[in-house]
Phi, psi and omega in degrees: 000344183285335182299311179297326179294319178296319179294320179294320177297316179297317179296318179296318178296318177298318180297320178296314179297317177297318178298318178295319178298316179294322178296316178298316179300316181294320178296319179295321177296316180295324178296319179293320177298319178298314180297317179295318178296320178296318179302314180294320179296318180293321176299316178297319179298315181294319184275351177303322181294337181289346175299333177300332183288351177289340176279114184303324179297316180290321178301322178293329176296317180297318179298314178298320181296327180287338179278304182195147179294323184295341181283351181262139171279169185303322179293317178296319178298320179297315179297317178298315180298319177298317181295310184288330176296323176298322177292320177295324177300317178297319179297319179295320178298318178299316179299317179297317179295319178300316180296337178262021173064022172275333180278172178239141184310314182294327176292315185298324179302313179295314179299314183300313180296318179294320179291319178296325181298341177294345179262011187285356176236153185300326180295317179295320179294321177298315178298319179300312183291337174283331186247001188303330181292348180282352188246160180296156185300313182296314180296316180301319180299316179300312182290321178299317179298318179292316180298328180291344180285348179266142173249122181282140180280000000 
């Protein structure tokens, strides 16, 4: 009579191991869905600020800002700074999510390059140095290092 009990125990143990394997597989799938969903949400957050560009007056401010800081009056500089600061806020949020392992390395490389590119003009760098204290130390360090690679004329 002990033989059927051993087989049932073995079968039960196999079922438990199979169940654990399926659970691990399901958790990994859910993790990927979470990462993909986070990526889409972050993309939407970053591009939300681009809706401002639908206003022709504001779009002209951005064009002027890309040419030279001196071409902007104080109100235009303030509007530009508010717009780009919103993009930096999204970048910092992305950096924070990446740091908490919600991001994926290949995503972060693209995000990092895109966020740094926001400093590619002197007006953006001026705005950055005026607002840099608003951001976390780690994120600020990344942007400060990138901004330092430019030499102002």
